[in-house]
Structure formats: C-alpha cells, structure tokens
PDB file of C-alpha atoms in Angstrom:
ATOM      1  CA  MET A   1      10.920   3.012  27.373  1.00 92.00           C
ATOM      2  CA  PRO A   2       8.876   5.090  24.743  1.00 97.00           C
ATOM      3  CA  GLN A   3       6.617   3.098  22.423  1.00 98.00           C
ATOM      4  CA  VAL A   4       4.802   4.768  19.652  1.00 98.00           C
ATOM      5  CA  THR A   5       1.871   3.619  17.617  1.00 98.00           C
ATOM      6  CA  VAL A   6       1.031   4.722  14.486  1.00 98.00           C
ATOM      7  CA  THR A   7      -2.208   3.994  12.645  1.00 98.00           C
ATOM      8  CA  LEU A   8      -3.059   4.162   8.952  1.00 97.00           C
ATOM      9  CA  ALA A   9      -5.017   2.456   6.790  1.00 96.00           C
ATOM     10  CA  GLU A  10      -3.695  -0.028   4.658  1.00 96.00           C
ATOM     11  CA  GLY A  11      -2.012  -0.076   1.278  1.00 94.00           C
ATOM     12  CA  ARG A  12       1.401   0.903   1.794  1.00 97.00           C
ATOM     13  CA  THR A  13       4.099  -1.242   0.694  1.00 97.00           C
ATOM     14  CA  PRO A  14       6.516  -3.167   2.957  1.00 98.00           C
ATOM     15  CA  GLU A  15       9.384  -0.684   2.224  1.00 98.00           C
ATOM     16  CA  GLN A  16       7.216   2.148   2.873  1.00 98.00           C
ATOM     17  CA  LEU A  17       6.017   0.536   6.167  1.00 98.00           C
ATOM     18  CA  ARG A  18       9.900  -0.202   7.232  1.00 98.00           C
ATOM     19  CA  ALA A  19      11.063   3.420   6.183  1.00 98.00           C
ATOM     20  CA  LEU A  20       8.189   4.958   8.257  1.00 98.00           C
ATOM     21  CA  MET A  21       9.215   2.878  11.644  1.00 98.00           C
ATOM     22  CA  HIS A  22      13.084   3.871  10.908  1.00 98.00           C
ATOM     23  CA  GLU A  23      12.117   7.275  10.576  1.00 98.00           C
ATOM     24  CA  VAL A  24       9.931   7.431  13.728  1.00 98.00           C
ATOM     25  CA  HIS A  25      12.304   5.333  15.411  1.00 98.00           C
ATOM     26  CA  GLY A  26      15.025   8.105  14.691  1.00 98.00           C
ATOM     27  CA  ALA A  27      12.899  10.814  15.674  1.00 98.00           C
ATOM     28  CA  VAL A  28      11.972   9.605  19.148  1.00 98.00           C
ATOM     29  CA  LEU A  29      16.118   8.382  19.410  1.00 98.00           C
ATOM     30  CA  ARG A  30      17.005  12.150  18.885  1.00 97.00           C
ATOM     31  CA  THR A  31      14.650  13.850  20.874  1.00 97.00           C
ATOM     32  CA  THR A  32      14.416  12.022  23.995  1.00 97.00           C
ATOM     33  CA  GLY A  33      18.249  10.501  24.389  1.00 92.00           C
ATOM     34  CA  THR A  34      16.467   7.043  25.221  1.00 96.00           C
ATOM     35  CA  ARG A  35      18.757   4.136  24.228  1.00 97.00           C
ATOM     36  CA  PRO A  36      17.935   2.659  20.855  1.00 98.00           C
ATOM     37  CA  GLU A  37      16.913  -0.883  22.019  1.00 98.00           C
ATOM     38  CA  TYR A  38      14.438   0.719  24.342  1.00 98.00           C
ATOM     39  CA  ILE A  39      12.221   2.676  21.511  1.00 98.00           C
ATOM     40  CA  ARG A  40       9.286   0.742  20.465  1.00 98.00           C
ATOM     41  CA  VAL A  41       7.391   1.165  16.918  1.00 98.00           C
ATOM     42  CA  VAL A  42       4.120  -0.221  16.185  1.00 98.00           C
ATOM     43  CA  VAL A  43       2.237  -0.111  12.923  1.00 98.00           C
ATOM     44  CA  HIS A  44      -1.254  -0.869  12.846  1.00 98.00           C
ATOM     45  CA  GLU A  45      -2.951  -0.838   9.656  1.00 98.00           C
ATOM     46  CA  VAL A  46      -6.603  -0.767   9.316  1.00 98.00           C
ATOM     47  CA  PRO A  47      -8.391  -2.181   6.010  1.00 97.00           C
ATOM     48  CA  ARG A  48      -9.993   1.096   4.140  1.00 96.00           C
ATOM     49  CA  THR A  49     -13.360  -0.670   4.583  1.00 97.00           C
ATOM     50  CA  HIS A  50     -13.136   0.120   8.227  1.00 97.00           C
ATOM     51  CA  TRP A  51     -12.057   3.924   8.525  1.00 96.00           C
ATOM     52  CA  ALA A  52     -14.521   6.451   7.955  1.00 95.00           C
ATOM     53  CA  THR A  53     -14.206  10.214   7.377  1.00 92.00           C
ATOM     54  CA  GLY A  54     -16.868  12.358   7.895  1.00 93.00           C
ATOM     55  CA  ASP A  55     -19.423   9.122   7.667  1.00 96.00           C
ATOM     56  CA  VAL A  56     -17.395   7.978   4.482  1.00 95.00           C
ATOM     57  CA  THR A  57     -15.008   4.932   4.370  1.00 96.00           C
ATOM     58  CA  LEU A  58     -11.830   5.294   2.866  1.00 95.00           C
ATOM     59  CA  THR A  59     -12.961   2.852   0.366  1.00 95.00           C
ATOM     60  CA  GLU A  60     -15.967   4.730  -0.718  1.00 96.00           C
ATOM     61  CA  LEU A  61     -13.759   7.849  -1.097  1.00 94.00           C
ATOM     62  CA  ASP A  62     -11.361   5.890  -3.178  1.00 92.00           C
ATOM     63  CA  ALA A  63     -14.312   4.793  -5.525  1.00 94.00           C
ATOM     64  CA  ALA A  64     -15.361   8.431  -5.986  1.00 93.00           C
ATOM     65  CA  GLY A  65     -11.886   9.545  -6.548  1.00 90.00           C
ATOM     66  CA  ARG A  66     -11.829  11.917  -3.666  1.00 82.00           C
ATOM     67  CA  ASP A  67      -8.587  12.144  -1.523  1.00 76.00           C
ATOM     68  CA  PRO A  68      -9.586  11.536   2.348  1.00 71.00           C
ATOM     69  CA  ALA A  69      -6.475  13.819   3.261  1.00 70.00           C
ATOM     70  CA  GLY A  70      -8.559  16.894   1.571  1.00 62.00           C
ATOM     71  CA  PRO A  71      -7.853  19.529  -0.638  1.00 57.00           C
ATOM     72  CA  ALA A  72      -5.018  21.143   1.654  1.00 47.00           C
ATOM     73  CA  GLU A  73      -2.795  17.743   1.292  1.00 45.00           C
ATOM     74  CA  LYS A  74      -3.125  17.718  -2.312  1.00 44.00           C
ATOM     75  CA  GLU A  75      -1.756  21.475  -2.792  1.00 39.00           C
ATOM     76  CA  GLN A  76       1.333  20.826  -0.821  1.00 33.00           C
TER      77      GLN A  76
END
C-alpha cells in the first residue's frame, strides 16, 4: 500500500492542492500497478514562518522579494 507524503510551504489554493494530489496519485498508479484504492497521498502544509532555507525563513524571503527556489527556477 503506497503512501506518498508531500511537504510544502502553505499558500496554495485548495484547487492547486487537489490537482497535486491527483497528479501524484496518477503517477503512483502508472508506475507501481497498485490498485487505486490502496494509494495514499498526504499533503502537509508548513507555515512560511516555520520553513527556513539558508537560515532565512520563507516569509523573510517573501518580504525581500526573493524566490526561495533560486535563480535556476526563475529561468525555466
């Protein structure tokens, strides 16, 4: 019984979270051959004040106008 846990910073809409769960479920289904009812997808949302990258919280990065993913992500 596969269980996938996704942890991300809060801020997505319910529709975005539902789409994420749908896509993850589909990927597990396609690649493992597990029955759909046995696949578990859990999303944990972390407050941006509780997530730090390089000793700077995501809230602080937001305030500074910086992208926590870094320049490589912006270029894509």
